[in-house]
mmCIF file of C-alpha atoms in Angstrom:
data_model
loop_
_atom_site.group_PDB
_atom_site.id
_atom_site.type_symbol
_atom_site.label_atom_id
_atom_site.label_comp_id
_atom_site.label_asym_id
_atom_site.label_seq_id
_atom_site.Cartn_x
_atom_site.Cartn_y
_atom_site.Cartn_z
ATOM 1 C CA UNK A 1 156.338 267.056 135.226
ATOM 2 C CA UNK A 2 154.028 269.585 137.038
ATOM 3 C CA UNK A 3 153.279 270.580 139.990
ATOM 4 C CA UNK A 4 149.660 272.173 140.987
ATOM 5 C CA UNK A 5 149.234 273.254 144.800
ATOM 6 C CA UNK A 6 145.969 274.792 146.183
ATOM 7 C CA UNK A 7 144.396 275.553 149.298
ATOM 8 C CA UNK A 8 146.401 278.598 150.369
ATOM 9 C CA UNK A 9 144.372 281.975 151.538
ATOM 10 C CA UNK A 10 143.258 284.291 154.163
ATOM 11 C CA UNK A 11 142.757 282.536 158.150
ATOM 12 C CA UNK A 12 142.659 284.018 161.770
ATOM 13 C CA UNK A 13 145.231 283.030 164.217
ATOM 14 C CA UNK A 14 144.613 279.847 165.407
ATOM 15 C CA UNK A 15 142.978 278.605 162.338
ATOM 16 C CA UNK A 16 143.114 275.561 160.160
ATOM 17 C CA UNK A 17 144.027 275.355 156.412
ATOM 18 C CA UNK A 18 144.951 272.431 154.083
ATOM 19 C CA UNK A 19 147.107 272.894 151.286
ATOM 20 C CA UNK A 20 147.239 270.369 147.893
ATOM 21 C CA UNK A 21 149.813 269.672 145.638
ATOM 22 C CA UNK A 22 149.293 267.609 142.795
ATOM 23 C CA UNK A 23 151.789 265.763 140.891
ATOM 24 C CA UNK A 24 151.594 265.023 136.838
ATOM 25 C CA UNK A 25 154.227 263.864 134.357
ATOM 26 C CA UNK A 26 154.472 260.408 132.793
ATOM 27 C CA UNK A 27 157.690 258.488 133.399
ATOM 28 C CA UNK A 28 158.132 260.275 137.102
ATOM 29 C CA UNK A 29 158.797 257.937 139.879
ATOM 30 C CA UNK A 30 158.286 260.277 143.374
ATOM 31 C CA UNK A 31 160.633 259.434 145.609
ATOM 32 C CA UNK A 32 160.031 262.769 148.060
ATOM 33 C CA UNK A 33 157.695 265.420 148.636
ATOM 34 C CA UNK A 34 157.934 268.432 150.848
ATOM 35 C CA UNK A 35 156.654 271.601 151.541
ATOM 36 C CA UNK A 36 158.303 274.797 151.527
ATOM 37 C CA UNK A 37 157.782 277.960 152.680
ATOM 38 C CA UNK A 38 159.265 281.531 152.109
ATOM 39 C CA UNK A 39 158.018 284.846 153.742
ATOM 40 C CA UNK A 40 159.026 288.451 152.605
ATOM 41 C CA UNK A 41 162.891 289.132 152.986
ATOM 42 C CA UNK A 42 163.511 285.450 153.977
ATOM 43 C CA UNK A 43 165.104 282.246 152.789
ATOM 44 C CA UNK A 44 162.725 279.498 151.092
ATOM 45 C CA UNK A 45 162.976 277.078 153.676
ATOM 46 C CA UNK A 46 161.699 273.513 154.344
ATOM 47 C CA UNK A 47 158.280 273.077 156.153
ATOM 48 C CA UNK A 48 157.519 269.294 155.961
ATOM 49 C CA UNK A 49 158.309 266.584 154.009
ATOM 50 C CA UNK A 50 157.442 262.781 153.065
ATOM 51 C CA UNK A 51 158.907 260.170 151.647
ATOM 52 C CA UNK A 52 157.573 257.291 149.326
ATOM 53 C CA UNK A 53 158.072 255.059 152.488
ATOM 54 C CA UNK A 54 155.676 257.709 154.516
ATOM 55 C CA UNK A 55 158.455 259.247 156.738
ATOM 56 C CA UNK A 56 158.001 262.368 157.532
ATOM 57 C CA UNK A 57 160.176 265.113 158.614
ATOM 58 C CA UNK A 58 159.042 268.501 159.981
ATOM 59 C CA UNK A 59 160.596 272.138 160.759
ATOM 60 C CA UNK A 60 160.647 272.541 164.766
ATOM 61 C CA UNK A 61 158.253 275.523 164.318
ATOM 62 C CA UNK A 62 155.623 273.449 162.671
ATOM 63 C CA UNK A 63 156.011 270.814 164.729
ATOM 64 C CA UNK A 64 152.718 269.514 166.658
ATOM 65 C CA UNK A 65 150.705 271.833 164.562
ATOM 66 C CA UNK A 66 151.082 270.472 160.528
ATOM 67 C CA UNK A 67 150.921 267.555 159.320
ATOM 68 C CA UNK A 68 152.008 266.527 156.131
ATOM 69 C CA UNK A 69 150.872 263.398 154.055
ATOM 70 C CA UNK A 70 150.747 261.943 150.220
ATOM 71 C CA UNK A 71 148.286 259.937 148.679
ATOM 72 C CA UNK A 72 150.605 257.640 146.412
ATOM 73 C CA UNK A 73 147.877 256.684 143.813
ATOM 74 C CA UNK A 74 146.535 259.949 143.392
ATOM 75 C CA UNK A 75 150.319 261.419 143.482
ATOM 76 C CA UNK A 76 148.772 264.124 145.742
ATOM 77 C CA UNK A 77 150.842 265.544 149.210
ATOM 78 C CA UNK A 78 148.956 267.889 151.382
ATOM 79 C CA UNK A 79 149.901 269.690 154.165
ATOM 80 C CA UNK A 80 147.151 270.047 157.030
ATOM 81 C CA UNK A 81 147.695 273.406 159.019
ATOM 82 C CA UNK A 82 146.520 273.855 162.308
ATOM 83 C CA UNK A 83 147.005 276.315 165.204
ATOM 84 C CA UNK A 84 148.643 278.824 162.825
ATOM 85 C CA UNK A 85 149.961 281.430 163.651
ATOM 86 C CA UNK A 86 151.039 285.454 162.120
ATOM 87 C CA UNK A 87 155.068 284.225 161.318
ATOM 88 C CA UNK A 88 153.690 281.263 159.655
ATOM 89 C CA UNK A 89 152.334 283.809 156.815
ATOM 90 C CA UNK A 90 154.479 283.106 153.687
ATOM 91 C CA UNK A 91 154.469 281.773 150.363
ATOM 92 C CA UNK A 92 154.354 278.024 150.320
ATOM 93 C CA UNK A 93 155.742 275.962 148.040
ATOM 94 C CA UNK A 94 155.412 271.975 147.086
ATOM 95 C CA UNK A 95 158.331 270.193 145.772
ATOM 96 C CA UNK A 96 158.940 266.801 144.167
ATOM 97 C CA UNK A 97 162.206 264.525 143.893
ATOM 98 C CA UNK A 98 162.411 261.674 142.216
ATOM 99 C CA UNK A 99 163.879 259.518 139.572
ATOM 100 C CA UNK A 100 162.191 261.196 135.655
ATOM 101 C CA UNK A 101 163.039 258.579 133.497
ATOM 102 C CA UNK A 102 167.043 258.077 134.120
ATOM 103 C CA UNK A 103 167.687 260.880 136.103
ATOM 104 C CA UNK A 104 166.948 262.197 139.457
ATOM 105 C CA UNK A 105 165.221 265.509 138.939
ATOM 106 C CA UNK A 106 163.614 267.798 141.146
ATOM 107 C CA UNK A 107 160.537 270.135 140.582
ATOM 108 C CA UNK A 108 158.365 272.912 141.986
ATOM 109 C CA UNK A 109 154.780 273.887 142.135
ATOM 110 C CA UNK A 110 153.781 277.326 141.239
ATOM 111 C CA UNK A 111 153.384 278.916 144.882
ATOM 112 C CA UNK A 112 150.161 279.115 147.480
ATOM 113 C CA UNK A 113 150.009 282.158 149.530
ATOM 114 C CA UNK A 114 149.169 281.762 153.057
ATOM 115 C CA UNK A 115 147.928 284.656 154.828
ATOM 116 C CA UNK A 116 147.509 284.481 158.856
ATOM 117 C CA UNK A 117 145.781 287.614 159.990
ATOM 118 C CA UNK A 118 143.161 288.869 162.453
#
């Protein structure tokens, strides 16, 4: 299984950005994805998440501002980014959980920086 996110970069303050993370792997049955994100000197930490049934579950400082969502049939979750702000700089991270033939498994994508700068 492999994970393959795009879409981070460079924005202003108050800017927009849309990340992508697809998912590959025969025999994978997605049962979650999320989004995580992990700035210098700090904790990897959950942004959003999804789940196969489309709930979704957001950090309180992303709230209002990101919105995550999957496409099931191109196993594809993306994360739209609004408003954004300087502290939501960070390395982002897409994650997938889900049942890999007989066992639950859980795997990462390679990183997307996200830069928020004037």
């Amino acid at each position: 299984v492999q994970l393959q996110a795009s879409g981070g970069g460079l924005v202003q303050p108050g800017g927009s950005l849309r990340l992508s993370c697809a998912v590959s792997g025969s025999g994978f049955s997605i049962n979650y994805l999320g989004w995580y994100r992990q700035a210098p000197g700090n904790q990897r930490a959950l942004v959003a998440a999804i789940t196969s049934g489309g709930r979704t579950n957001y950090a309180d400082s992303v709230k209002g501002r990101f919105t995550i969502s999957r496409d099931n049939a191109k196993n594809t979750v993306y994360l739209q980014m609004n408003s954004l702000k300087p502290e939501d700089t960070a390395v982002y991270y897409c994650n997938a959980y889900g049942l890999d033939g007989s066992s639950w498994s859980d795997y990462w994508g390679q990183g997307t920086l996200v830069t928020v700068s004037s």
